Structure formats: C-alpha cells, structure tokens
Amino acid sequence: MSVDLQTVKRVARLARIAVSEEDAERMTGELNAILGFVEQLNEVDVSGVEPMTSVTPMEMKKRQDVVTDGNKAADIVANAPATEENFFLVPKVVE
Amino acid sequence: MSDLTRLTISQARAKLRGKEITATEITEAYLSEIGRANPALNAYVAVTGDKALDMAKASDARLVKGQGGALEGIPLGIKDLFGTEGVHTQACSHVLDGFKPRYESTVTANLWADGAVMLGKLNMDEFAMGSSNETSYYGPVINPWRRSRLDTVVMPTTHQGDGGFVSAGGTRTARSLDNAQLVPGGSSGGSATAVSAFLCAGATATDTGGSIRQPAAFTGTVGIKPTYGRCSRWGIVAFASSLDQAGPIARDVRDAAILLKSMASVDPKDTTSVDRPVPDYEAAIGKPIKGMKVGIPKEYRVDGMPEEIEALWQKGIAWLRDAGAEIVDISLPHTKYALPAYYIVAPAEASSNLARYDGVRYGLRVPGKDIVEMYEKTRAAGFGREVKRRIMIGTYVLSAGYYDAYYLQAQKVRNLIKRDFENVFAAGVDVILTPATPSAAFGIADEDMAADPVKMYLNDIFTVTVNMAGLPGIAVPAGLDPKGLPLGLQLIGRPFEEETLFQTAAVIEQAAGTFQPEKWW
C-alpha cells in the first residue's frame, strides 16, 4: 500500500499538524519508504495467532477506588501558556 | 581535582563512605568538567549546578553521620525524558518549551532517595525518536570517540637507546585521531557521551527500540534495558508505552548493576510495574558461568554485516566458552520482522501519546484563528521532522480501514517474536549472545541516513526484538574496530533475570577490559 498527496494531507489533518504543500510532498515520499519497508509483514502467516495485548503475562493492577490526590489546581495550570483563575484559556470554541 | 571524575561509582562509593573524599568535592569536579567540555560535546541541555551542590552538601551531612544511602553523593546525569520537579524537562522538543514539572518521576525519586546528586538534564533525540541524537531541538551530541588512523612513520636508522624501542625495519606505526565528528547513537546520546567523557558518574536513559544499548555500544559504555515492568514509567515522558523502559548507562558492569538496583522498584502509580522485589544485582557479578547455556541465533548474521562485527561476536563466544559456558546454536525465525512490526506499533502508540501536545496545558502555543488552527500551528512549529513523520505513520496505520492490515497484523507478529524467545528459553537456553549494533558509530549528518529514514532505523535491528518481547538486554563493550572505535555485544535474558545478564556481562568485561576515549575536547 502507498499513500498519495491527498492522503498525506488528510492524515496531517487527523494528526492536527499544519503542513505546507512542500512538506506534504516530502512526507509522501518518506511515508511511502516506511510503508514499503513494513510491507514485508504481510508474508508472515499469522493464522491462529492472537494480537499481543500485554508483553508481560499479568493482570492489570487496579487501585482502590478512593481519592488519593487532589487540591492541586495551581500545580496543574502552572505550565499552561494561558490561564485565568485556574482555568486553561483557549480560543473561542462555540460561536 | 579532575581525577575524581575518573572514579567509577563503586570506587567513589568506597571513598565517600571511607571519608577520603566528600560529595561536594566530587560534585564540584564534575561541574567544572561539564563547564569545560559541554560546549564541544553538547551532552547537557541544562546544568543544575546550585541544586547539585545543595544535594551534595546534604549528602555530606548524611555521610558524616554514617547514614549514607546506596548512592550517597554520587553525581548523575538525567536524560531529559525524566520529569524532574522544577527542572527543565522537555524530551528535547520545542513543543515542551519552558516545561518544568511539578512532580518527580518515580525512577529519579528513587535515585534521590538513595542519596544521588543531580548534575543536570541530558540531551537526547526529540521524544526519544532517533538513533543518532541528531533529532534533538538542542542540536546533536558529539561522540567523545573519534576514528584513528594507523600511520606508518619512517624512522631514521637509530641505535637502541636505554629503554627505547628497536627500529629494526626502519618504520613503526602510530595512531592519530581523525577530526571527523561522530554521533554517539540515540536516543540516549547525551547519557552515553556524558558517561563516556567523564561528565557524570552514571546516567539514566530509556530504551524503546535500542535507545540505551545502541548508544552504549557506540561509546564504549555499559547499558542495560531491564525487563518491561521492572522500572516504573511514571513521570517519564511517554513515547511508545508498551515498549518504553528506563535503565542506566554506566562505565562498567558493576556500576550499571548498582544504578539499576536503585532505579527499579514496584510502583503502584504504573499499572505495568511488576510486583517483584528488586534483587541485589551487584551480587551476581563474579559468579561463575560454568554450565550456563548460551544461545547464538543464526538470524542475527545479517547481510552486509561488517567483518569486524562478526569477528567480535566470535570473540565473545570464545570468551564465554572458555569460562565454562555451553554454546548452542539457536533459531529465532521471526527476527527479521521485528523492525517492520516495531515501525507500526511504536508510531501508533506515539501518535496517541503525543496527541496531548496541543498548546493548551503546557509548552509551546502558536495562536490561530480558531482552536483547530491553534493546535495545527502549535504542533507544526513544536515537533521536529522525525517526530512528525512518526506521528503521521501512526495516525495512518490506526486510521479507519487500515487498522487490521497494519496494527493488528503487527501485534500478531509481535506475539510470534515473543514466542520465538519463549521456545529457546524453554529448551534450556539461559542467555542469548548477539552483536549490539550492525556497525560502529557513524558520522554526524550522514547523507545516506538523511536521505532514507529506513537506513537510520536499521541501527536498531539487533536491539528492537528485545523490546518487542519485553525482555532484558544489556550492551557491554567488547573491543575496538580497526579504526579504533568501540563495539559492543548484547546479552538477552529471560524476563526478570537481569542478574544472569550482569553475571555474564562481567565475564565479557573481564576478558575484553574497559575502554576510554582519548581526550581531544
């Protein structure tokens, strides 16, 4: 399988990365080189093989359903580019 | 007293406990060496001098009272991927511009609890994506090792002087260093360079496809990626969560064992942290390997592998055989599919993990006319080329209609790779010996690799299988190539049998010796 310029632009949109025409053209070549490389996986017979879900055979740990943390609003917004009274500020989302 | 920077961790530990030196002295020695060397090597992206001296002072107070921890007063470098409270933590990316976490990663918290001193944050490939440390926002790290040339010097006919050499044939050979700058490998290139060039006593690193072992091999240092689940991932910037593991890079096998003991823990904050006590890895060093079964996988003999890598491998086999190990040929038939499967699984997980960098909660923000344009412009400006490439691949393979063909297929192949290892371990193999890398360190701005991303990816061909199967792997220096560059061997063990790796690596180290670069910086 290979990707064309339109697909690359669509994927960039899905990934929320702005790309110029030039970027998209360069990426098309690079992505096709990588997709060409991974193509060889199709020759592996995987009939009856389950996809891996966990590399170590273990049951996922579950913690007690209790509050262990909190009252850290100032810490949480400390690194944000724009805040107001412990809220993250973003451009208007709903008209 | 720059001599202090030459001490291994075990030597420094003895001198600190014996009150022959102080933590402040050794910390000052490292800070002054970093000041001199870092402009040339670019290993550190942030030096925390004041913090280091404060920590050293506290260590000295504890040492005086005989209350020192396992790493009391030992100055370490920390890869920029580890969250360190109030200190530069950017995964060497522009997108995390200015980020200083309000928390400490579990691994670094463990180190500080044992008394270690933080010298600063180490350079790395952006988000740990790279094999040459050239994708860092802070520029490439330089390998302290350089190629050397054997020059034939014509000697005038001389008589043998007192204690001088005999000029029998009229010529002799001398090594001279080449000026070409080499990469230290990646992604933990800053860690490997800092350890190799005596800019820290040891360093933390992380390994998703070979990022500890490949740079260790390129710099003549020891690097271990422990079993998945041995070190907590909590507070480490995530790349590919099912593959990422932290581990140390150190100057010798014993130092790596000392560091891993402190880094590893059982952590309720990481659901994949495994509930097993951390053993005393150092105790494994020096134990005989007589009767141990060492597997040699034929699939690691790849086309176009340089002669010196094959020769190194044979030397390693001979050393282990001489030490009483039983050498057996094994087959890991799905080896060649590990790298292509990795380049689906890792980008897929990365595209998901890196979705959080959107200019809202931390780091860089580039304004846009609406929120979507702000996301798109922020991510376009904040991520470098390699990171964007991997996010794009990951987004594509996870997108509607392609998930089964790519991601599901890769996760099935991953199970087959794991099964290959399980089969040989079930047949009684204790440890597997392979080369660590398919070549020695290469030049900065290598044109072939810049033109074709897959060429760069091939660096991880011997290491990536280990991440795919979640196993422990150690890279240990085993010799120099004809150009005088270090080469490493890799040992792969059963899950949670890191002790076997330290035990066997120590035998290789005993036979091969340790390697230091000639200082030019």
Coordinates of C-alpha atoms in Angstrom, one line a residue:
Chain A
M1 CA 0.0 0.0 0.0
S2 CA 1.2 3.5 -0.6
V3 CA -0.1 7.0 0.1
D4 CA -0.7 9.9 -2.3
L5 CA -0.5 13.6 -1.6
Q6 CA -4.2 13.9 -0.8
T7 CA -4.0 11.0 1.8
V8 CA -0.9 12.7 3.4
K9 CA -2.9 15.9 3.7
R10 CA -5.8 14.1 5.2
V11 CA -3.6 12.3 7.7
A12 CA -1.9 15.5 8.7
R13 CA -5.4 17.0 9.3
L14 CA -6.2 14.0 11.5
A15 CA -2.9 14.4 13.4
R16 CA -3.6 18.2 13.8
I17 CA -0.3 19.1 12.2
A18 CA -0.3 22.0 9.7
V19 CA 1.7 21.1 6.5
S20 CA 2.6 23.2 3.6
E21 CA 2.4 21.8 0.0
E22 CA 6.1 21.3 0.1
D23 CA 6.0 19.5 3.5
A24 CA 3.2 17.2 2.2
E25 CA 5.2 16.3 -0.9
R26 CA 8.3 15.5 1.0
M27 CA 6.3 13.4 3.6
T28 CA 4.6 11.5 0.8
G29 CA 8.0 10.1 -0.3
E30 CA 9.2 9.4 3.3
L31 CA 5.9 7.8 4.3
N32 CA 6.0 5.5 1.3
A33 CA 9.5 4.5 2.0
I34 CA 8.4 3.4 5.5
L35 CA 5.2 1.8 4.4
G36 CA 7.2 -0.1 1.7
F37 CA 9.6 -1.3 4.5
V38 CA 6.7 -2.6 6.7
E39 CA 5.0 -4.3 3.7
Q40 CA 7.1 -7.5 4.4
L41 CA 4.9 -8.2 7.4
N42 CA 2.2 -9.5 5.0
E43 CA 4.3 -12.5 4.2
V44 CA 4.1 -13.8 7.8
D45 CA 1.5 -16.5 8.4
V46 CA -0.5 -15.3 11.4
S47 CA -3.4 -17.7 11.2
G48 CA -4.5 -18.6 14.7
V49 CA -2.2 -16.1 16.3
E50 CA -3.8 -13.6 18.8
P51 CA -2.6 -10.0 18.6
M52 CA -0.4 -9.1 21.6
T53 CA -2.2 -7.1 24.3
S54 CA 0.3 -7.3 27.1
V55 CA 4.0 -8.2 26.9
T56 CA 4.1 -9.5 30.4
P57 CA 1.5 -12.0 31.4
M58 CA -0.1 -10.2 34.3
E59 CA -3.5 -9.0 35.3
M60 CA -3.8 -5.2 35.2
K61 CA -3.4 -3.8 38.6
K62 CA -6.4 -1.9 39.9
R63 CA -6.1 0.5 42.7
Q64 CA -8.7 1.1 45.4
D65 CA -11.5 3.4 44.2
V66 CA -10.6 6.1 46.7
V67 CA -9.4 9.7 46.4
T68 CA -5.6 9.7 46.7
D69 CA -4.8 13.1 45.2
G70 CA -6.3 16.5 44.7
N71 CA -6.3 20.2 45.6
K72 CA -3.6 20.8 43.0
A73 CA -5.3 23.2 40.6
A74 CA -2.4 25.7 40.8
D75 CA 0.1 22.9 40.0
I76 CA -1.9 21.7 37.1
V77 CA -2.2 25.1 35.4
A78 CA 1.3 26.2 36.4
N79 CA 2.8 25.3 33.0
A80 CA -0.1 26.4 30.8
P81 CA 0.6 29.1 28.1
A82 CA -2.6 31.0 29.1
T83 CA -4.7 30.7 32.2
E84 CA -7.3 32.6 34.2
E85 CA -8.2 31.7 37.8
N86 CA -7.1 28.1 37.5
F87 CA -8.7 27.6 34.1
F88 CA -6.9 26.9 30.8
L89 CA -7.6 29.7 28.3
V90 CA -8.3 28.7 24.7
P91 CA -9.7 30.5 21.6
K92 CA -13.4 30.5 21.4
V93 CA -14.7 27.0 20.6
V94 CA -18.5 27.6 20.4
E95 CA -20.0 30.6 18.5
Chain B
M1 CA 40.9 17.6 41.3
S2 CA 39.5 16.4 38.0
D3 CA 40.8 12.9 38.9
L4 CA 37.6 12.5 40.9
T5 CA 35.7 12.3 37.6
R6 CA 37.6 9.2 36.6
L7 CA 36.3 7.2 39.6
T8 CA 33.7 4.5 38.9
I9 CA 30.6 4.6 41.0
S10 CA 31.8 1.7 43.1
Q11 CA 35.2 3.4 43.7
A12 CA 33.6 6.7 44.5
R13 CA 31.2 5.0 46.9
A14 CA 34.1 3.4 48.8
K15 CA 36.0 6.7 49.0
L16 CA 32.9 8.6 50.1
R17 CA 32.0 6.1 52.8
G18 CA 35.6 6.0 53.9
K19 CA 35.5 9.8 54.2
E20 CA 38.6 10.1 51.8
I21 CA 36.6 12.5 49.6
T22 CA 33.4 14.5 50.0
A23 CA 30.3 14.6 47.9
T24 CA 30.9 18.3 47.4
E25 CA 34.4 17.7 46.1
I26 CA 33.3 15.2 43.5
T27 CA 30.3 17.2 42.5
E28 CA 32.4 20.3 42.0
A29 CA 34.9 18.3 39.9
Y30 CA 32.1 17.1 37.6
L31 CA 30.5 20.6 37.4
S32 CA 33.9 22.1 36.4
E33 CA 34.5 19.4 33.8
I34 CA 31.0 19.9 32.4
G35 CA 31.8 23.6 32.1
R36 CA 34.9 22.9 30.1
A37 CA 33.7 20.0 27.9
N38 CA 30.0 20.7 27.3
P39 CA 30.5 23.4 24.6
A40 CA 32.3 20.8 22.5
L41 CA 30.2 17.7 23.3
N42 CA 26.7 19.2 23.8
A43 CA 25.7 16.4 26.2
Y44 CA 23.8 18.5 28.8
V45 CA 20.9 20.7 27.8
A46 CA 20.6 22.1 31.4
V47 CA 23.1 22.1 34.2
T48 CA 21.7 22.3 37.7
G49 CA 24.8 23.5 39.5
D50 CA 23.2 25.0 42.5
K51 CA 20.8 22.1 43.1
A52 CA 23.8 19.7 42.7
L53 CA 25.8 21.5 45.3
D54 CA 22.8 21.6 47.7
M55 CA 22.2 17.9 47.2
A56 CA 26.0 17.2 47.7
K57 CA 26.0 19.2 50.9
A58 CA 23.1 17.2 52.2
S59 CA 24.8 14.0 51.2
D60 CA 28.0 15.1 53.1
A61 CA 25.9 15.7 56.2
R62 CA 24.5 12.2 56.0
L63 CA 27.8 10.6 55.2
V64 CA 29.4 12.2 58.2
K65 CA 26.8 10.6 60.4
G66 CA 27.3 7.2 58.6
Q67 CA 23.7 7.4 57.3
G68 CA 24.5 7.5 53.6
G69 CA 22.2 5.7 51.1
A70 CA 23.2 3.3 48.4
L71 CA 24.2 6.1 46.0
E72 CA 25.0 8.8 48.6
G73 CA 26.9 11.6 47.0
I74 CA 27.2 10.0 43.5
P75 CA 26.7 12.7 40.8
L76 CA 24.4 11.6 38.0
G77 CA 23.2 13.0 34.7
I78 CA 19.4 12.6 33.9
K79 CA 18.0 12.1 30.5
D80 CA 15.7 15.0 29.6
L81 CA 12.8 12.5 29.2
F82 CA 12.5 12.1 33.0
G83 CA 10.2 14.5 34.8
T84 CA 12.3 16.4 37.4
E85 CA 10.5 18.8 39.7
G86 CA 11.1 22.4 38.9
V87 CA 13.8 21.5 36.4
H88 CA 14.0 21.6 32.6
T89 CA 12.0 18.6 31.2
Q90 CA 11.3 18.9 27.5
A91 CA 12.2 15.5 26.0
C92 CA 14.5 17.8 23.9
S93 CA 11.5 19.1 22.0
H94 CA 10.5 22.6 21.2
V95 CA 6.8 21.7 21.8
L96 CA 7.5 21.4 25.6
D97 CA 9.1 24.9 25.6
G98 CA 9.7 26.0 29.2
F99 CA 8.1 23.0 30.8
K100 CA 9.1 22.5 34.4
P101 CA 7.0 19.7 36.0
R102 CA 5.5 20.0 39.5
Y103 CA 6.3 16.3 40.1
E104 CA 9.3 14.0 40.1
S105 CA 9.4 10.7 38.1
T106 CA 9.5 7.6 40.2
V107 CA 12.9 6.5 38.9
T108 CA 14.6 9.8 39.7
A109 CA 12.8 10.0 43.1
N110 CA 14.3 6.5 43.8
L111 CA 17.8 7.8 42.9
W112 CA 17.5 10.9 45.1
A113 CA 16.1 8.8 48.0
D114 CA 19.3 6.7 47.8
G115 CA 21.4 9.9 48.0
A116 CA 22.4 10.5 44.4
V117 CA 23.2 14.1 43.2
M118 CA 21.7 15.5 40.1
L119 CA 24.1 17.4 37.8
G120 CA 21.6 18.3 35.1
K121 CA 19.5 17.1 32.2
L122 CA 21.0 15.3 29.3
N123 CA 20.5 15.8 25.6
M124 CA 18.6 13.1 23.6
D125 CA 16.7 12.6 20.3
E126 CA 13.4 14.5 20.4
F127 CA 10.9 12.4 22.3
A128 CA 13.5 9.5 22.1
M129 CA 12.9 9.1 18.4
G130 CA 16.2 8.6 16.7
S131 CA 19.4 6.6 16.6
S132 CA 22.0 9.3 16.3
N133 CA 20.9 12.1 18.7
E134 CA 20.5 14.4 15.7
T135 CA 16.8 15.0 16.1
S136 CA 17.2 17.0 19.3
Y137 CA 15.9 20.5 19.3
Y138 CA 19.1 21.4 21.1
G139 CA 21.4 20.1 18.3
P140 CA 23.4 16.9 18.0
V141 CA 25.5 15.4 20.7
I142 CA 29.1 14.6 19.8
N143 CA 30.7 11.3 20.5
P144 CA 33.9 11.6 22.5
W145 CA 35.3 8.8 20.4
R146 CA 36.9 9.6 17.1
R147 CA 38.3 7.4 14.4
S148 CA 42.0 7.0 14.4
R149 CA 44.4 6.3 11.6
L150 CA 47.3 4.0 11.7
D151 CA 50.2 6.0 10.2
T152 CA 53.4 4.4 9.2
V153 CA 56.2 6.5 10.3
V154 CA 59.5 6.0 8.6
M155 CA 62.2 6.1 11.2
P156 CA 65.8 7.0 10.7
T157 CA 68.1 4.1 11.4
T158 CA 68.8 4.5 15.1
H159 CA 70.5 2.5 17.7
Q160 CA 68.7 1.1 20.6
G161 CA 68.7 3.6 23.4
D162 CA 68.3 3.0 27.0
G163 CA 64.8 1.6 27.3
G164 CA 64.0 2.8 23.9
F165 CA 62.4 0.9 21.0
V166 CA 64.4 -1.1 18.4
S167 CA 64.0 0.4 15.0
A168 CA 64.6 -2.8 13.2
G169 CA 62.9 -2.3 9.8
G170 CA 63.1 1.5 9.8
T171 CA 59.3 2.0 10.2
R172 CA 56.8 2.0 13.0
T173 CA 53.1 2.6 13.3
A174 CA 51.4 5.4 15.3
R175 CA 47.7 6.2 15.8
S176 CA 46.5 9.6 15.1
L177 CA 42.9 10.9 15.7
D178 CA 40.8 11.8 12.8
N179 CA 38.9 15.1 13.1
A180 CA 35.5 13.9 11.8
Q181 CA 32.8 14.1 14.4
L182 CA 30.8 11.0 15.1
V183 CA 27.3 10.5 16.5
P184 CA 27.0 8.9 20.0
G185 CA 24.0 6.9 18.9
G186 CA 20.5 7.6 20.2
S187 CA 18.2 8.3 21.6
S188 CA 20.2 8.4 24.9
G189 CA 23.1 10.0 23.1
G190 CA 23.6 12.7 25.8
S191 CA 23.7 10.0 28.5
A192 CA 26.2 7.8 26.6
T193 CA 28.5 10.8 25.8
A194 CA 28.3 12.2 29.4
V195 CA 29.3 8.8 30.9
S196 CA 32.0 8.0 28.3
A197 CA 33.5 11.5 28.5
F198 CA 33.5 11.7 32.4
L199 CA 30.8 14.3 32.6
C200 CA 28.8 12.3 35.2
A201 CA 29.5 9.1 37.2
G202 CA 26.5 7.4 35.6
A203 CA 23.3 8.4 33.8
T204 CA 19.7 7.5 33.4
A205 CA 18.4 6.5 30.0
T206 CA 15.4 5.0 28.3
D207 CA 15.1 2.3 25.6
T208 CA 12.1 1.8 23.3
G209 CA 13.9 0.1 20.4
G210 CA 17.5 0.2 21.4
S211 CA 18.0 3.7 22.8
I212 CA 20.1 2.6 25.8
R213 CA 22.0 -0.3 24.2
Q214 CA 23.0 1.3 20.8
P215 CA 24.5 4.5 22.3
A216 CA 26.2 2.4 24.9
A217 CA 27.8 0.3 22.2
F218 CA 28.8 3.4 20.2
T219 CA 30.6 5.0 23.2
G220 CA 32.3 2.0 24.9
T221 CA 29.9 2.1 27.9
V222 CA 27.6 -0.4 29.5
G223 CA 23.8 0.0 29.1
I224 CA 21.0 -2.2 30.3
K225 CA 17.4 -2.2 29.3
P226 CA 15.6 -4.2 32.0
T227 CA 12.5 -6.3 31.6
Y228 CA 9.4 -4.4 30.8
G229 CA 7.8 -3.5 34.1
R230 CA 11.0 -3.5 36.2
C231 CA 11.4 0.3 36.3
S232 CA 8.3 2.5 36.7
R233 CA 7.4 4.6 33.7
W234 CA 5.6 7.1 36.0
G235 CA 6.7 10.6 35.3
I236 CA 8.8 9.7 32.2
V237 CA 7.6 11.4 29.0
A238 CA 5.8 8.6 27.1
F239 CA 6.9 7.6 23.6
A240 CA 5.5 4.1 23.0
S241 CA 4.1 2.9 26.3
S242 CA 4.2 -0.9 25.6
L243 CA 7.9 -0.7 24.7
D244 CA 9.4 2.1 26.9
Q245 CA 11.7 1.1 29.7
A246 CA 14.2 3.1 31.8
G247 CA 17.7 1.8 32.6
P248 CA 21.2 3.1 33.3
I249 CA 24.2 3.8 31.2
A250 CA 27.5 3.3 33.2
R251 CA 31.2 2.9 32.8
D252 CA 31.3 -0.7 33.8
V253 CA 29.1 -3.6 34.6
R254 CA 29.2 -3.2 38.3
D255 CA 28.2 0.5 38.1
A256 CA 25.2 -0.5 35.9
A257 CA 24.1 -3.1 38.5
I258 CA 24.4 -0.5 41.3
L259 CA 22.3 2.0 39.4
L260 CA 19.6 -0.4 38.3
K261 CA 19.1 -1.6 41.9
S262 CA 18.2 2.0 42.8
M263 CA 16.2 2.8 39.7
A264 CA 14.0 -0.3 39.8
S265 CA 11.0 -0.5 42.1
V266 CA 7.5 -1.7 42.4
D267 CA 5.3 1.3 41.8
P268 CA 1.5 1.5 42.3
K269 CA 1.4 4.6 40.1
D270 CA 2.4 2.5 37.0
T271 CA -0.1 -0.3 36.3
T272 CA 2.5 -2.2 34.3
S273 CA 5.1 -2.1 37.1
V274 CA 5.6 -5.7 38.1
D275 CA 5.2 -6.9 41.8
R276 CA 8.5 -8.5 42.3
P277 CA 11.2 -7.5 44.8
V278 CA 14.3 -5.9 43.3
P279 CA 17.3 -8.2 43.8
D280 CA 20.8 -7.1 44.6
Y281 CA 22.2 -7.1 41.1
E282 CA 25.7 -6.4 42.2
A283 CA 25.9 -9.8 44.0
A284 CA 25.6 -11.6 40.6
I285 CA 28.9 -10.1 39.5
G286 CA 31.8 -12.6 39.8
K287 CA 29.6 -15.7 40.0
P288 CA 30.9 -18.4 37.6
I289 CA 29.0 -19.1 34.4
K290 CA 30.2 -22.7 34.2
G291 CA 27.4 -24.8 32.7
M292 CA 25.4 -21.9 31.6
K293 CA 23.7 -22.4 28.2
V294 CA 24.4 -19.5 25.8
G295 CA 22.3 -19.3 22.6
I296 CA 23.7 -18.0 19.3
P297 CA 20.9 -17.0 17.0
K298 CA 21.7 -17.6 13.4
E299 CA 19.2 -14.9 12.2
Y300 CA 21.5 -12.2 13.7
R301 CA 24.1 -12.9 11.0
V302 CA 22.7 -10.3 8.6
D303 CA 23.7 -9.5 5.0
G304 CA 26.3 -6.8 4.7
M305 CA 27.4 -7.0 8.3
P306 CA 31.0 -5.7 8.6
E307 CA 33.7 -8.3 9.2
E308 CA 34.7 -6.8 12.5
I309 CA 31.2 -7.3 14.0
E310 CA 31.3 -11.0 13.1
A311 CA 34.9 -11.2 14.5
L312 CA 33.7 -9.5 17.7
W313 CA 30.8 -11.9 18.1
Q314 CA 33.2 -14.9 17.6
K315 CA 35.5 -13.5 20.3
G316 CA 32.5 -13.2 22.7
I317 CA 31.6 -16.8 22.0
A318 CA 35.1 -17.9 22.7
W319 CA 35.3 -15.9 26.0
L320 CA 32.1 -17.4 27.3
R321 CA 33.1 -20.9 26.2
D322 CA 36.5 -20.5 27.9
A323 CA 34.6 -19.5 31.1
G324 CA 32.8 -22.9 31.0
A325 CA 29.5 -21.9 29.3
E326 CA 27.9 -24.3 26.8
I327 CA 27.4 -22.6 23.4
V328 CA 24.4 -23.7 21.4
D329 CA 23.1 -22.6 18.0
I330 CA 19.5 -21.4 18.2
S331 CA 16.9 -20.1 15.8
L332 CA 14.7 -17.1 16.3
P333 CA 12.8 -17.3 12.9
H334 CA 10.8 -14.1 13.2
T335 CA 13.8 -11.8 13.9
K336 CA 13.6 -10.0 10.5
Y337 CA 10.0 -9.0 11.1
A338 CA 10.7 -7.2 14.5
L339 CA 11.9 -3.9 13.0
P340 CA 9.0 -3.6 10.5
A341 CA 6.5 -4.5 13.2
Y342 CA 8.1 -2.0 15.5
Y343 CA 7.7 0.7 12.9
I344 CA 3.9 0.1 13.1
V345 CA 3.5 -0.4 16.9
A346 CA 5.8 2.4 18.1
P347 CA 4.5 5.2 15.8
A348 CA 0.9 4.1 16.5
E349 CA 1.4 4.4 20.3
A350 CA 3.4 7.6 19.8
S351 CA 0.7 9.3 17.7
S352 CA -1.7 8.6 20.6
N353 CA 0.7 9.6 23.4
L354 CA 1.8 12.8 21.6
A355 CA -1.8 14.0 21.0
R356 CA -1.6 15.8 24.3
Y357 CA 0.8 18.4 23.0
D358 CA -1.8 20.9 21.7
G359 CA -0.7 24.2 23.2
V360 CA -3.4 24.2 25.9
R361 CA -1.9 22.7 29.1
Y362 CA 1.8 23.1 28.8
G363 CA 4.6 24.1 26.5
L364 CA 4.5 26.0 23.2
R365 CA 1.4 27.7 21.9
V366 CA 1.2 29.3 18.4
P367 CA -2.0 31.3 18.1
G368 CA -4.5 30.6 15.3
K369 CA -7.8 32.0 14.1
D370 CA -9.7 29.2 15.9
I371 CA -8.8 26.3 18.3
V372 CA -8.1 23.8 15.5
E373 CA -5.7 26.2 13.7
M374 CA -4.0 26.8 17.1
Y375 CA -3.5 23.0 17.5
E376 CA -2.2 22.6 14.0
K377 CA 0.2 25.6 14.1
T378 CA 1.5 24.7 17.5
R379 CA 2.2 21.1 16.5
A380 CA 3.7 22.1 13.2
A381 CA 6.1 24.5 14.9
G382 CA 6.8 22.4 18.0
F383 CA 7.6 19.0 16.6
G384 CA 10.7 18.2 14.5
R385 CA 10.7 16.3 11.2
E386 CA 11.3 12.8 12.6
V387 CA 8.6 13.2 15.3
K388 CA 6.1 14.4 12.7
R389 CA 7.0 11.6 10.4
R390 CA 6.2 9.0 13.2
I391 CA 3.0 10.7 14.3
M392 CA 1.9 10.7 10.6
I393 CA 2.7 7.0 10.2
G394 CA 1.0 6.2 13.5
T395 CA -2.1 8.2 12.6
Y396 CA -2.3 6.5 9.2
V397 CA -1.9 2.9 10.4
L398 CA -4.6 3.5 13.1
S399 CA -7.0 5.3 10.7
A400 CA -10.3 3.7 9.6
G401 CA -9.8 0.9 7.1
Y402 CA -6.1 0.3 7.8
Y403 CA -6.1 -0.8 11.5
D404 CA -6.4 -4.5 10.7
A405 CA -3.9 -4.6 7.9
Y406 CA -1.2 -2.8 9.8
Y407 CA -1.7 -2.5 13.6
L408 CA -3.4 -5.8 14.2
Q409 CA -1.0 -7.7 11.9
A410 CA 2.0 -6.1 13.7
Q411 CA 0.7 -7.1 17.1
K412 CA 0.2 -10.7 15.9
V413 CA 3.8 -10.8 14.5
R414 CA 4.9 -9.4 17.9
N415 CA 3.4 -12.4 19.6
L416 CA 5.3 -14.6 17.2
I417 CA 8.6 -12.8 18.0
K418 CA 7.9 -13.3 21.7
R419 CA 7.1 -17.0 21.1
D420 CA 10.5 -17.5 19.4
F421 CA 12.3 -16.4 22.6
E422 CA 10.0 -18.4 24.8
N423 CA 10.8 -21.5 22.7
V424 CA 14.5 -21.2 23.1
F425 CA 14.3 -20.4 26.8
A426 CA 12.0 -23.4 27.3
A427 CA 14.7 -25.5 25.6
G428 CA 17.1 -24.6 28.4
V429 CA 18.9 -21.6 27.0
D430 CA 19.9 -19.2 29.8
V431 CA 21.1 -16.2 27.8
I432 CA 21.5 -15.2 24.2
L433 CA 24.6 -13.5 22.8
T434 CA 24.4 -11.2 19.8
P435 CA 26.2 -8.1 18.4
A436 CA 24.7 -4.9 19.9
T437 CA 24.7 -2.9 16.6
P438 CA 25.4 -3.7 13.0
S439 CA 28.2 -1.1 12.8
A440 CA 30.4 1.2 14.9
A441 CA 29.5 4.9 15.3
F442 CA 28.9 6.8 12.1
G443 CA 29.5 10.4 11.1
I444 CA 27.3 13.4 12.0
A445 CA 25.0 14.3 9.2
D446 CA 25.4 11.0 7.3
E447 CA 24.0 11.6 3.9
D448 CA 22.6 8.1 3.3
M449 CA 20.7 8.1 6.5
A450 CA 19.4 11.6 6.0
A451 CA 18.0 10.7 2.6
D452 CA 16.3 7.4 3.7
P453 CA 14.7 7.2 7.2
V454 CA 14.7 3.4 7.0
K455 CA 18.5 3.3 6.8
M456 CA 18.6 5.1 10.2
Y457 CA 16.0 2.7 11.6
L458 CA 18.3 -0.3 10.7
N459 CA 20.6 0.7 13.5
D460 CA 18.1 -1.0 15.9
I461 CA 18.0 -4.3 14.0
F462 CA 19.6 -6.3 16.9
T463 CA 18.1 -4.5 19.8
V464 CA 14.4 -4.0 18.8
T465 CA 13.5 -7.7 19.1
V466 CA 14.1 -7.4 22.9
N467 CA 11.7 -4.5 23.3
M468 CA 9.0 -6.3 21.2
A469 CA 9.3 -9.3 23.6
G470 CA 9.6 -7.2 26.8
L471 CA 12.9 -9.0 27.7
P472 CA 16.0 -7.6 29.5
G473 CA 19.1 -6.8 27.3
I474 CA 22.5 -5.5 28.1
A475 CA 25.1 -3.9 25.8
V476 CA 28.7 -4.4 27.0
P477 CA 31.8 -3.1 25.3
A478 CA 33.9 -5.9 23.8
G479 CA 36.6 -4.4 21.7
L480 CA 37.7 -1.7 19.2
D481 CA 37.2 -1.9 15.4
P482 CA 40.2 -1.4 13.1
K483 CA 39.6 2.4 13.2
G484 CA 39.8 2.4 17.0
L485 CA 36.0 2.8 17.7
P486 CA 34.3 0.8 20.4
L487 CA 32.0 -2.1 19.6
G488 CA 29.6 -3.8 21.9
L489 CA 28.0 -7.2 22.4
Q490 CA 24.4 -7.7 23.6
L491 CA 23.2 -10.3 26.0
I492 CA 19.4 -11.1 26.1
G493 CA 17.9 -12.8 29.1
R494 CA 14.7 -14.4 30.4
P495 CA 12.1 -12.0 31.9
F496 CA 13.3 -10.6 35.2
E497 CA 16.7 -12.4 35.0
E498 CA 18.8 -9.3 34.9
E499 CA 21.2 -11.0 37.3
T500 CA 22.1 -13.5 34.7
L501 CA 22.9 -10.6 32.3
F502 CA 25.2 -8.9 34.9
Q503 CA 26.9 -12.2 35.7
T504 CA 27.6 -12.9 32.0
A505 CA 28.4 -9.4 31.0
A506 CA 31.0 -9.3 33.8
V507 CA 32.7 -12.3 32.2
I508 CA 32.9 -10.4 28.9
E509 CA 34.2 -7.3 30.6
Q510 CA 36.8 -9.3 32.4
A511 CA 38.1 -10.7 29.1
A512 CA 37.7 -7.5 27.0
G513 CA 38.7 -4.8 29.5
T514 CA 37.1 -1.4 29.6
F515 CA 37.6 1.4 27.0
Q516 CA 38.1 5.1 27.4
P517 CA 38.2 7.7 24.5
E518 CA 41.4 9.7 24.0
K519 CA 40.6 13.2 25.2
W520 CA 40.5 15.8 22.4
W521 CA 37.8 18.1 23.7

